[in-house]
Coordinates of C-alpha atoms and ligand atoms in Angstrom, one line a residue:
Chain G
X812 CA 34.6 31.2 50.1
X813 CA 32.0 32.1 47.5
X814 CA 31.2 35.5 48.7
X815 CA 35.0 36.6 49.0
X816 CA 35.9 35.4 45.5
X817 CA 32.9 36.9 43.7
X818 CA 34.4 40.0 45.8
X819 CA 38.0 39.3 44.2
X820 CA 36.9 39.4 41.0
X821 CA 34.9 42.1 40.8
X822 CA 37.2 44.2 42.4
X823 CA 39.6 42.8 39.6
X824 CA 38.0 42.5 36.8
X825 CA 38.8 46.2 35.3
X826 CA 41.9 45.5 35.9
X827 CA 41.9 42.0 34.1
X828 CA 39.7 43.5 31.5
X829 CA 42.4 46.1 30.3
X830 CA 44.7 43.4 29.7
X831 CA 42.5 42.1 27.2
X832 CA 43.2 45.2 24.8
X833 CA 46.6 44.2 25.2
X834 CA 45.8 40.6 24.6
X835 CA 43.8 42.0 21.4
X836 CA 46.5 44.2 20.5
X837 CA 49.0 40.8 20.4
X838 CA 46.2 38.7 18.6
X839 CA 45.3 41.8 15.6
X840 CA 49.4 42.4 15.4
X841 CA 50.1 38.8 15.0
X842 CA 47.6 37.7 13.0
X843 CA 48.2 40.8 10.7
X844 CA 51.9 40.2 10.1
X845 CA 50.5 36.5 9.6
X846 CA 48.6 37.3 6.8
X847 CA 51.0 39.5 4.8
X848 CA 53.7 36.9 5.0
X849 CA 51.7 33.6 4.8
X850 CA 50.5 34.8 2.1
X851 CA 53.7 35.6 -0.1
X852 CA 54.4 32.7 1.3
X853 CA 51.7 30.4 0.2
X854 CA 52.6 32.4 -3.6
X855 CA 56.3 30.7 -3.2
X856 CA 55.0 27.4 -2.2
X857 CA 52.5 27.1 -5.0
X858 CA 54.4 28.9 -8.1
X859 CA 57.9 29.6 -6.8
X860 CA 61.2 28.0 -7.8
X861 CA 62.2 25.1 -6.5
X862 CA 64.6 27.0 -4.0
X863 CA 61.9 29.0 -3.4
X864 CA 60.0 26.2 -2.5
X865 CA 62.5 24.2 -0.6
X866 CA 62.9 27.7 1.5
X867 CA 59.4 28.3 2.1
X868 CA 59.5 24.3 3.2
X869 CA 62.3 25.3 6.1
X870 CA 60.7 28.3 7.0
X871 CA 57.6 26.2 8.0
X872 CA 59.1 23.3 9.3
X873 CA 61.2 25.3 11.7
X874 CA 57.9 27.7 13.0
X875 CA 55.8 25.3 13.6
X876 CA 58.6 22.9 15.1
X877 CA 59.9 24.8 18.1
X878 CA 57.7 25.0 21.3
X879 CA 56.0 28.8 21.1
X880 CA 58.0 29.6 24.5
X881 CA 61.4 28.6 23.0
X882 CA 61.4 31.3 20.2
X883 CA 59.4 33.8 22.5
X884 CA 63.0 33.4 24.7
X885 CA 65.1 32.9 21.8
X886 CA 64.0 36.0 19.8
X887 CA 63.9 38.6 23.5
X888 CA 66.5 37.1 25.0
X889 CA 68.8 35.6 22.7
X890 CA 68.4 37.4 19.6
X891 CA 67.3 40.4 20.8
X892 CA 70.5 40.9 22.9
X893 CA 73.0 39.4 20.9
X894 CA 72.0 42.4 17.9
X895 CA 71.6 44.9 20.3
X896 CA 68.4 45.8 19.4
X897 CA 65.9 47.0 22.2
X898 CA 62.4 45.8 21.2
X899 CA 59.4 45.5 23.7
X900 CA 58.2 42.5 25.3
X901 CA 55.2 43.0 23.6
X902 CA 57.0 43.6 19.9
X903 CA 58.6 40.3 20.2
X904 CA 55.3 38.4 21.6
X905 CA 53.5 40.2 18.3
X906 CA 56.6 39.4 15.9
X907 CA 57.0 35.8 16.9
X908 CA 53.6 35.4 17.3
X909 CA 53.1 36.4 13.8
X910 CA 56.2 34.6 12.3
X911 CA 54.4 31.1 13.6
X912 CA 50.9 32.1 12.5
X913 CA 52.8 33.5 9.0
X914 CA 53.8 29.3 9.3
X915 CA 50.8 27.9 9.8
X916 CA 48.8 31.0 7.4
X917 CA 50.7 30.0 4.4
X918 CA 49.6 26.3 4.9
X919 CA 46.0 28.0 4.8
X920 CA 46.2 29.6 1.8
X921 CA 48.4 26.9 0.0
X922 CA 45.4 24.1 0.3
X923 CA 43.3 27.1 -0.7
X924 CA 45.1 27.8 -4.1
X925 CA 45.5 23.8 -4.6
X926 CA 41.8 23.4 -4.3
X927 CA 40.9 26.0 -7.2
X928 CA 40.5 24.0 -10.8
X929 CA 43.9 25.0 -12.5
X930 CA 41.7 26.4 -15.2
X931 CA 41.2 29.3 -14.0
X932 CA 44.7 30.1 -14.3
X933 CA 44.7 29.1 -17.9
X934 CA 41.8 31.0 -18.9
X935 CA 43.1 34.2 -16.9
X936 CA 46.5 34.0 -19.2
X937 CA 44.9 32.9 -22.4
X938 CA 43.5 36.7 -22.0
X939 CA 46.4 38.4 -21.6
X940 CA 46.9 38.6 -17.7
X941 CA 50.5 38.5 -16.4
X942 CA 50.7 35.8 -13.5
X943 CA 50.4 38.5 -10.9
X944 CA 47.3 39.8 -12.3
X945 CA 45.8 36.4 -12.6
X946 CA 47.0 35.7 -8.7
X947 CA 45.5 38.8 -7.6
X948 CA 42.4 39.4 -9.5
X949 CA 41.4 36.4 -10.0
X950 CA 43.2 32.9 -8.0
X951 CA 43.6 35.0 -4.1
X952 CA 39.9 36.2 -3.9
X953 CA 38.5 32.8 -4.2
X954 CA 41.3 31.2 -2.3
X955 CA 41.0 33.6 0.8
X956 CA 37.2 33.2 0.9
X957 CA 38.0 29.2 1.0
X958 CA 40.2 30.4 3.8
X959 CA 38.0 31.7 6.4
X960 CA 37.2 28.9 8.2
X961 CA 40.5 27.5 8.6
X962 CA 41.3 31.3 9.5
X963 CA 39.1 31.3 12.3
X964 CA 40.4 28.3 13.5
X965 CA 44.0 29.9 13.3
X966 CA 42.6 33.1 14.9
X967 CA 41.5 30.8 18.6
X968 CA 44.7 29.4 18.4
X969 CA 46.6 32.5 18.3
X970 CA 44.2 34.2 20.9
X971 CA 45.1 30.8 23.6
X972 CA 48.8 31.1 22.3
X973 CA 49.0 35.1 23.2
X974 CA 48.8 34.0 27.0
X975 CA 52.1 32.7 26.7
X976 CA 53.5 36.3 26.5
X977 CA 52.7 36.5 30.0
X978 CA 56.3 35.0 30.1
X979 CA 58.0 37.5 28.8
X980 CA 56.0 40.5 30.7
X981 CA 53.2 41.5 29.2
X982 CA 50.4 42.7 30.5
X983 CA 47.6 40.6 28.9
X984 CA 45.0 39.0 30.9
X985 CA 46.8 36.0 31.9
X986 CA 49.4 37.9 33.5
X987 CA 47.4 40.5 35.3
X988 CA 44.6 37.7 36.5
X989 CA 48.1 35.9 37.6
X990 CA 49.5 39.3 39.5
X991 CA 45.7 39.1 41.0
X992 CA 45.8 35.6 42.1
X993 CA 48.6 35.8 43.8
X994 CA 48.2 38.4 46.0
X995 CA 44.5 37.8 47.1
X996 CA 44.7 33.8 46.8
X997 CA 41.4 33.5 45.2
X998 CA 43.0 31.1 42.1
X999 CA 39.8 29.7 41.5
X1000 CA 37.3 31.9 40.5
X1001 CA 40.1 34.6 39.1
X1002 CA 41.3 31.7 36.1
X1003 CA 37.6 31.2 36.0
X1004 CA 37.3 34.4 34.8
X1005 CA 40.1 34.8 33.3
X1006 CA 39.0 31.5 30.8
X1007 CA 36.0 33.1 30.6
X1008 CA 37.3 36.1 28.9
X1009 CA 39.2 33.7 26.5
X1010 CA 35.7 32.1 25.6
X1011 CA 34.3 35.5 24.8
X1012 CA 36.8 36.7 22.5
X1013 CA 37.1 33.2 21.0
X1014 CA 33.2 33.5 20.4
X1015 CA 33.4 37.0 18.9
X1016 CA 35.8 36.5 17.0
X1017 CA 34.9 33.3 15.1
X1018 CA 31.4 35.1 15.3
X1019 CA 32.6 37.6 13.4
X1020 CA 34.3 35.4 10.7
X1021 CA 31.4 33.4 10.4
X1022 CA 29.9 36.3 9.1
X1023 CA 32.1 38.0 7.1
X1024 CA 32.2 34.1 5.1
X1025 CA 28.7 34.6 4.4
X1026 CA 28.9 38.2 2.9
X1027 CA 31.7 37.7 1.0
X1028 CA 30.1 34.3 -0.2
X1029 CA 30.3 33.4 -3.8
X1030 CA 26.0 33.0 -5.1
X1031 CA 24.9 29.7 -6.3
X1032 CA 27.0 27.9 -3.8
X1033 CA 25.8 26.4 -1.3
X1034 CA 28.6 25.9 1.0
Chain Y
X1294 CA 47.0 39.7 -49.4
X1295 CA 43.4 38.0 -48.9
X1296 CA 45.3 35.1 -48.6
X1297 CA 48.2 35.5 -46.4
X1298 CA 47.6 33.6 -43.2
X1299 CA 46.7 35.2 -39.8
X1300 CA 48.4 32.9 -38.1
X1301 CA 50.9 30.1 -38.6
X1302 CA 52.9 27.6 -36.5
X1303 CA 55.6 25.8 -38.3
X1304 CA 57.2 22.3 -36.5
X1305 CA 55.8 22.9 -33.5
X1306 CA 57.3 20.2 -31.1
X1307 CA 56.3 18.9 -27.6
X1308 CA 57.7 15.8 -25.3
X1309 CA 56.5 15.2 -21.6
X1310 CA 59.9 13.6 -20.5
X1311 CA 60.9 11.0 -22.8
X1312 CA 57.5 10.6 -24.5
X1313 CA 56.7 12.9 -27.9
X1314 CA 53.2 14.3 -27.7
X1315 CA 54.0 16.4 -30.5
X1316 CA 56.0 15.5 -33.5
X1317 CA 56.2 18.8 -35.7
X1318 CA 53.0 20.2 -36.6
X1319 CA 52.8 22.7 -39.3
X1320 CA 49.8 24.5 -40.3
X1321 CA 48.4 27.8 -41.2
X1322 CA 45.1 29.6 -41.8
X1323 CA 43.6 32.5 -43.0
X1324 CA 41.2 34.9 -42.1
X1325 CA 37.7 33.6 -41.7
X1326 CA 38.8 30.1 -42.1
X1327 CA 37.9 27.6 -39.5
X1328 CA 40.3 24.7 -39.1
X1329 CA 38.8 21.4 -37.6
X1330 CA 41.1 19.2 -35.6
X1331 CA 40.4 15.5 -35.1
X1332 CA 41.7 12.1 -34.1
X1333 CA 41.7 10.1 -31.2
X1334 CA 41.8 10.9 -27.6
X1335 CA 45.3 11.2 -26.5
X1336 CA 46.3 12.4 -30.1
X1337 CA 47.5 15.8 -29.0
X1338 CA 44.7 17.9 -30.0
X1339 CA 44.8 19.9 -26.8
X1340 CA 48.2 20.1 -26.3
X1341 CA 48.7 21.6 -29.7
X1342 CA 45.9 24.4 -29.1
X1343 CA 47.4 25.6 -26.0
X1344 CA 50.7 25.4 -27.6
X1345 CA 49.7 27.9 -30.2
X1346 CA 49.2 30.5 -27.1
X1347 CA 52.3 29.3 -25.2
X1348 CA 49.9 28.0 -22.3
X1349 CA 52.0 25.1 -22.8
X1350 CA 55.5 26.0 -23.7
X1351 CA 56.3 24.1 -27.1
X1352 CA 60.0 22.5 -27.1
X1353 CA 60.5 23.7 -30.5
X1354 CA 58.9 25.6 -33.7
X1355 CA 57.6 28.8 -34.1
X1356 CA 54.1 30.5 -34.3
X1357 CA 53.3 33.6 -36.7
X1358 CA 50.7 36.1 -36.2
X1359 CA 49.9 38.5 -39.0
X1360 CA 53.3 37.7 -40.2
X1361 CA 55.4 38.8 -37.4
X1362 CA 57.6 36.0 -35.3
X1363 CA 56.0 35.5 -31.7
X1364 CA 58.6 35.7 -28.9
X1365 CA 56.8 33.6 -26.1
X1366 CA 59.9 34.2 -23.9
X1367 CA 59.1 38.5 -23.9
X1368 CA 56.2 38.7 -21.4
X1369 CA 54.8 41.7 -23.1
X1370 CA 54.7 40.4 -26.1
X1371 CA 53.4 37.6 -24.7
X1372 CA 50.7 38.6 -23.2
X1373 CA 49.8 41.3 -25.8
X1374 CA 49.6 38.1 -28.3
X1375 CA 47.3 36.0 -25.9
X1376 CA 45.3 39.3 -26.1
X1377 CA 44.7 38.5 -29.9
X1378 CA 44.1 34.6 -29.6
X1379 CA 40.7 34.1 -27.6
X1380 CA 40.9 30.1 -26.2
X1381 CA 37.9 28.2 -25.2
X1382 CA 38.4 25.0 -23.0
X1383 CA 36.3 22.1 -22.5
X1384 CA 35.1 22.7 -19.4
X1385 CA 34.9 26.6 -19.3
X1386 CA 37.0 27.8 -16.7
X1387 CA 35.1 30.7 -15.8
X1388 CA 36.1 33.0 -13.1
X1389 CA 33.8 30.8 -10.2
X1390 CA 33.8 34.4 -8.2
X1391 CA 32.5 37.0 -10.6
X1392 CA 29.3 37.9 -12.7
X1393 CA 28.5 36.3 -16.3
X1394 CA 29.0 40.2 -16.6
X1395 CA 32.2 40.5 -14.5
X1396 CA 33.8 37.1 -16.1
X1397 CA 33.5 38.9 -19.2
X1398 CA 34.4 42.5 -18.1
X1399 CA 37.7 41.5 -16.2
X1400 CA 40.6 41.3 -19.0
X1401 CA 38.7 44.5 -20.4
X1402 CA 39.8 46.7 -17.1
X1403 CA 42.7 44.7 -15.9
X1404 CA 44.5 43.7 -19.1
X1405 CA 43.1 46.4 -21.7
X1406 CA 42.5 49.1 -19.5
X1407 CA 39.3 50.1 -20.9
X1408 CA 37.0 52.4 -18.1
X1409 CA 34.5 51.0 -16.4
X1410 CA 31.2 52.3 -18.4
X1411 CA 32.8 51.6 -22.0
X1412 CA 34.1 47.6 -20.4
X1413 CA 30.4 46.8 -19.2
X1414 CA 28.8 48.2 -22.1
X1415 CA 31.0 46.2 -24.5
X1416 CA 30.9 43.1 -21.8
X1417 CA 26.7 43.5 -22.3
X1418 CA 26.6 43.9 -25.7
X1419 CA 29.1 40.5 -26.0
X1420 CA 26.4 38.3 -23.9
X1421 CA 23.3 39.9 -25.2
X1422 CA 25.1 38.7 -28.7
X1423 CA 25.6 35.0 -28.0
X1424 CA 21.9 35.3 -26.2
X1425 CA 22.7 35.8 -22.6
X1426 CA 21.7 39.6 -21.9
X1427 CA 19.0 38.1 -19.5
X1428 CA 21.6 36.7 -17.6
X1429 CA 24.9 38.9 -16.7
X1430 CA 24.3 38.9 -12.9
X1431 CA 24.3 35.1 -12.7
X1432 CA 27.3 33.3 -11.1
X1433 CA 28.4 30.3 -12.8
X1434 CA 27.1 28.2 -10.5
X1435 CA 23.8 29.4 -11.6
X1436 CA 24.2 28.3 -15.3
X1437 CA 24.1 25.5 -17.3
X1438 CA 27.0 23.8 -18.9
X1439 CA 26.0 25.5 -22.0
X1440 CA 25.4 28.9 -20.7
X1441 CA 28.6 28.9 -19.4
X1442 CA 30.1 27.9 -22.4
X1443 CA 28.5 31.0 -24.1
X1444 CA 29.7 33.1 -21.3
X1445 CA 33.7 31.5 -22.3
X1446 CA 32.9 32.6 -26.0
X1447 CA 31.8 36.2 -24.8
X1448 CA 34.4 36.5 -22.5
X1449 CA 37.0 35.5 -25.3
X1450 CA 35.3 38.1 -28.2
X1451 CA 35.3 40.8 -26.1
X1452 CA 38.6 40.8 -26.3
X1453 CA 38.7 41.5 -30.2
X1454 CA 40.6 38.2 -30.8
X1455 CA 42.4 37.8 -34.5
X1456 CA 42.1 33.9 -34.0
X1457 CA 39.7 31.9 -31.8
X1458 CA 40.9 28.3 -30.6
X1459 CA 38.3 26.1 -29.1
X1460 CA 39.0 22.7 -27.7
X1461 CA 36.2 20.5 -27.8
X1462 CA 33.7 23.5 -26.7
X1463 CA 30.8 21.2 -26.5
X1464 CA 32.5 17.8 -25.0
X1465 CA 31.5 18.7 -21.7
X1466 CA 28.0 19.3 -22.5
X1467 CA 24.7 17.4 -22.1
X1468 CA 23.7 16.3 -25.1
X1469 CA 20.6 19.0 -24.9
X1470 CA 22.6 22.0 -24.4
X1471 CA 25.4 20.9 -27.5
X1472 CA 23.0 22.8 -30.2
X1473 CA 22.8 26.5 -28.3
X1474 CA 26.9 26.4 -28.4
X1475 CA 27.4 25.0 -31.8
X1476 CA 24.6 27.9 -32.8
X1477 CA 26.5 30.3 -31.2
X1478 CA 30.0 29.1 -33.2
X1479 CA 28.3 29.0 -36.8
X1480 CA 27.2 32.4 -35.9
X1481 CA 31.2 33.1 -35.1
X1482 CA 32.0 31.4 -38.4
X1483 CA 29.4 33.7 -40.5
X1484 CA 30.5 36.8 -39.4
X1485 CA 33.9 35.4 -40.5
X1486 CA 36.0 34.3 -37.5
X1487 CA 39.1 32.9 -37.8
X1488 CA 39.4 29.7 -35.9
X1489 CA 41.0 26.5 -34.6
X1490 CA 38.9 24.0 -33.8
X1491 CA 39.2 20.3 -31.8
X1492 CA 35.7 18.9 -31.5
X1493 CA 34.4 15.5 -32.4
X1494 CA 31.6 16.9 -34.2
X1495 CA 31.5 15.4 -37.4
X1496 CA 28.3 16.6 -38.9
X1497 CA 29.1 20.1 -37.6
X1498 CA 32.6 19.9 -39.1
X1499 CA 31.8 18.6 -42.4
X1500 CA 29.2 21.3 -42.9
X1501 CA 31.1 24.1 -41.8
X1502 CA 34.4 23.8 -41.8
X1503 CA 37.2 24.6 -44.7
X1504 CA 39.7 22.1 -43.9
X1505 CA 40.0 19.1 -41.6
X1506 CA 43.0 18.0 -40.1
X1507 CA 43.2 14.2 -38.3
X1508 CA 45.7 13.8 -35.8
X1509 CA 47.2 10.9 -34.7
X1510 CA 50.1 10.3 -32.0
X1511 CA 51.3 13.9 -32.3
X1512 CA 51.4 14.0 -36.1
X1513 CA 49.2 15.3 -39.2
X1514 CA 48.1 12.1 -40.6
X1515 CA 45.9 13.4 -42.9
X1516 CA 44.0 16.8 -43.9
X1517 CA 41.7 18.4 -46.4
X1518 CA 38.4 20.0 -47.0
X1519 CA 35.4 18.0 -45.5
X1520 CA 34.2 17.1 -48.6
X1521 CA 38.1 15.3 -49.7
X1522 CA 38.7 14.2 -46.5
X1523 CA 35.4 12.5 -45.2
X1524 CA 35.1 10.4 -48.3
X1525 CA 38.1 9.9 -50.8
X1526 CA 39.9 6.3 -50.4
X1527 CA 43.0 8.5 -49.4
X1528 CA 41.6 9.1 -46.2
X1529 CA 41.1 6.0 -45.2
X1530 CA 42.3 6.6 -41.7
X1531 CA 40.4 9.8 -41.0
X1532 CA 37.0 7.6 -42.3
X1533 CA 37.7 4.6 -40.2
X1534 CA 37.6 7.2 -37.3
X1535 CA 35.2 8.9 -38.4
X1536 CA 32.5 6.1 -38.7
X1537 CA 33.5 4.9 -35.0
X1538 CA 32.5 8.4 -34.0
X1539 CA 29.2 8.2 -35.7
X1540 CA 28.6 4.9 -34.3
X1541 CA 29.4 5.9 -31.1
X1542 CA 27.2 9.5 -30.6
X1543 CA 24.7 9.0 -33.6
X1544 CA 25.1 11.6 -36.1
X1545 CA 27.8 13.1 -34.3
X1546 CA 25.5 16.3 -33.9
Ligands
ATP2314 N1 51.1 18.0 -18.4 C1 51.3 16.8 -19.0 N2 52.2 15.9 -18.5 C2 52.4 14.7 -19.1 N3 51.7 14.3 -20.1 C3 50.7 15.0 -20.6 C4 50.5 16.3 -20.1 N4 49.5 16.9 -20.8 C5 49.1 16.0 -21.7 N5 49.9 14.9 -21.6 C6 49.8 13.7 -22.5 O1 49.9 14.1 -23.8 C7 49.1 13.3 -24.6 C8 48.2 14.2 -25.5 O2 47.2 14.8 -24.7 P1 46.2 15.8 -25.3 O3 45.3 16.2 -24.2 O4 46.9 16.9 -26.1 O5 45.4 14.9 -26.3 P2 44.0 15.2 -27.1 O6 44.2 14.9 -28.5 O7 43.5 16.5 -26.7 O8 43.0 14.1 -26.4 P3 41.5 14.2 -26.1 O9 40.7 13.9 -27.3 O10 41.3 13.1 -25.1 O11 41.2 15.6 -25.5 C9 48.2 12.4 -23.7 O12 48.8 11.1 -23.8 C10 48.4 13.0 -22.4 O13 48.5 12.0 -21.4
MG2315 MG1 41.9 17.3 -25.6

């Protein structure tokens, strides 16, 4: 048994590993389009109108609501059909992948903002700043640094989410190490590697954050 | 002409809901005057301060600068107004993320537009002048209460404010560090400053400034020079508080 699926996997593995630039591809898109709307969104939460707010409310309520596989069918098979509109699998697993993370993002960078002494804001208007200078020179670099961690947290759950595209087509690793299994039977060690894969990325990824939080890290704290 | 006021507020009116925190205060002052506010806790002091800069909006009543009517509700006029009223708070607010040097450079570039070498020499020559030249790289969770506080008073002159208004700049402060910030303000008042003031300094007050106003439940209940005010049977109100201070913190200093 051993022998044959070492075999398997090898034989596999380059295979499985090029569906991990895919996976990549799904995580960077997703949690790209994440970020540029959570954050608007976060803005609304915090300062908007109260229709605003009520809207960015819905907006999260209903993308972190619905099971991940429901939208991923609802957006390429229902919407996608019903406008006409021929996007990839792999579009819709980045855009809906996105819109949820956008979701849970903004809840990021909301806590963020909250946790900054309102003062800040004061004193940045008392000189003079319009609001949208004050928010981006002065309340978004401190609340995005508080971010990271929470970030990197969002980031594994996006990269364990992206294997759900598998549904729709895409070739990312789950799908390929599934088009392996099947074929040569060796279930076992192929999801072994296939998690193991996962782990990597997971590590190098929050790796990665980890480090950027302590470069970007403000001197005199020390935490 | 000497004595036209900088700045003036007339019936300046504020209620959270149903409940009147302000009740129509008037006042003016002139160039190089420094204004002391006073009275209890809860009085309105700092509600009134960061009414004059439409931090909070007022309800009603108008605010002069140099003569001409302040429309709070034009944001460019707006903000170009805040640029000419420099506000200190009680506990600082400085930027947590920047430099002593970059606190105070940062309305220089963003809001005034000023290039980056003529912004940091003016940003240095602001902290070297209220004694903190050995200290512009520091964060401000690398200075005491009081340096910070300086840093607040050099980030606010830098901006070439008409009219300075300081809520209780030294409330915040350990009773060690109060002298290097009240230092710092006489030096404001002897190069002639104009400014509003909220402290419960008495001692510091009396000997400095030209009037002192007592507030009470959103209203002026009484106001004079130091001298009037502190000691005349008039004033009985202002004394009574008075004397609770200086019971309270000593000489008040
Ligand atoms: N945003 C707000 N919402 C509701 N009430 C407020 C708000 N800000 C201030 N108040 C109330 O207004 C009153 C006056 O407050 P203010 O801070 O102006 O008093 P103060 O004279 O500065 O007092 P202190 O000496 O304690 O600083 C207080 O009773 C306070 O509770
Ligand atoms: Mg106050």
């Amino acid at each position: 048994m051993m022998p044959e699926g070492l075999i398997a996997v090898f034989q596999a593995l380059p295979y499985i590993l090029q569906g991990s630039f895919v996976t990549i591809g799904i995580v960077l898109g997703a949690m790209g389009f994440g970020l540029a709307m959570g954050i608007p969104l976060a803005l609304g939460q915090v300062y908007g109108s109260p229709p605003v707010r009520v809207a960015v409310r819905i907006y999260v309520w209903f993308f972190r609501g619905v099971p991940l596989l429901v939208l991923l069918f609802l957006f390429y098979f229902g919407f996608c059909s019903l406008l006409d509109i021929n996007l990839s699998a792999f579009t819709v697993s980045v855009a809906v992948l996105g819109l949820i993370s956008a979701a849970y993002q903004s809840q990021i960078f909301r806590g963020a903002i909250a946790s900054l002494p309102a003062g800040q804001l004061k004193a940045a208007r008392a000189l003079g700043m319009s609001d949208a200078k004050a928010v981006w020179f002065i309340i978004l670099p401190q609340a995005l640094r508080l971010s990271i961690p929470a970030w990197s947290n969002e980031y594994s759950i996006v990269l364990k989410d992206s294997a759900v595209a598998y549904a729709l087509g895409v070739a990312e690793i789950m799908a390929r190490t599934h088009f392996v299994a099947t074929r040569t039977y060796q279930h076992l060690p192929l999801y072994l590697a296939a998690g193991t894969i996962y782990l990597i990325l997971t590590y190098a990824g929050t790796r990665g954050l980890r480090l950027l939080e302590n470069k970007v890290r403000i001197r005199g704290y020390s935490r | 002409m000497e004595n036209d006021p900088i700045l003036r507020i007339e019936d300046i009116k504020k209620a959270y809901r149903a409940r009147e925190i302000l009740k129509g205060i008037s006042l003016s002052i002139s160039k190089g005057e420094l204004k002391v506010l006073i009275g209890p806790s809860g009085g309105g002091k700092s509600t009134l301060l960061q009414c004059i800069n439409f931090l909070v909006m007022p309800d009603g009543g108008d605010v002069w600068l140099e003569g001409r009517k302040v429309n709070p509700h034009r944001k460019r006029e707006l903000y170009g107004y805040r640029q000419q009223v420099g506000m200190i708070f009680q506990d600082f607010n400085l930027f947590d993320h920047l430099s002593a040097l970059q606190n105070v450079q940062i309305a220089l570039l963003r809001v005034k537009g000023m290039d980056k070498k003529s912004a940091r020499e003016r940003a240095v020559a602001e902290l070297e002048r209220v004694g903190l030249g050995k200290h512009i790289d520091h964060y401000p969770a690398q200075l005491s209460g009081g340096q910070k506080q300086r840093v607040s008073i050099a980030r606010a002159l830098a901006m070439d404010p008409k009219v300075m208004l300081l809520d209780e700049p030294t409330s915040a402060l350990d009773p060690e560090l109060i002298g290097e910030v009240l230092a710092v303000i006489k030096n404001l008042v002897a190069n002639g400053m104009t400014m509003i003031m909220a402290t419960h300094q008495i001692s510091f007050s009396s000997a400095f400034a030209t009037e002192i106003i007592f507030m009470e439940d959103g209203l002026i209940v009484e106001q004079g020079p130091p001298s009037k005010i502190l000691s005349s049977a008039e004033c009985a109100r202002t004394k009574e508080f008075c004397s609770k201070i200086y019971d309270l913190h000593g000489e008040g200093n």
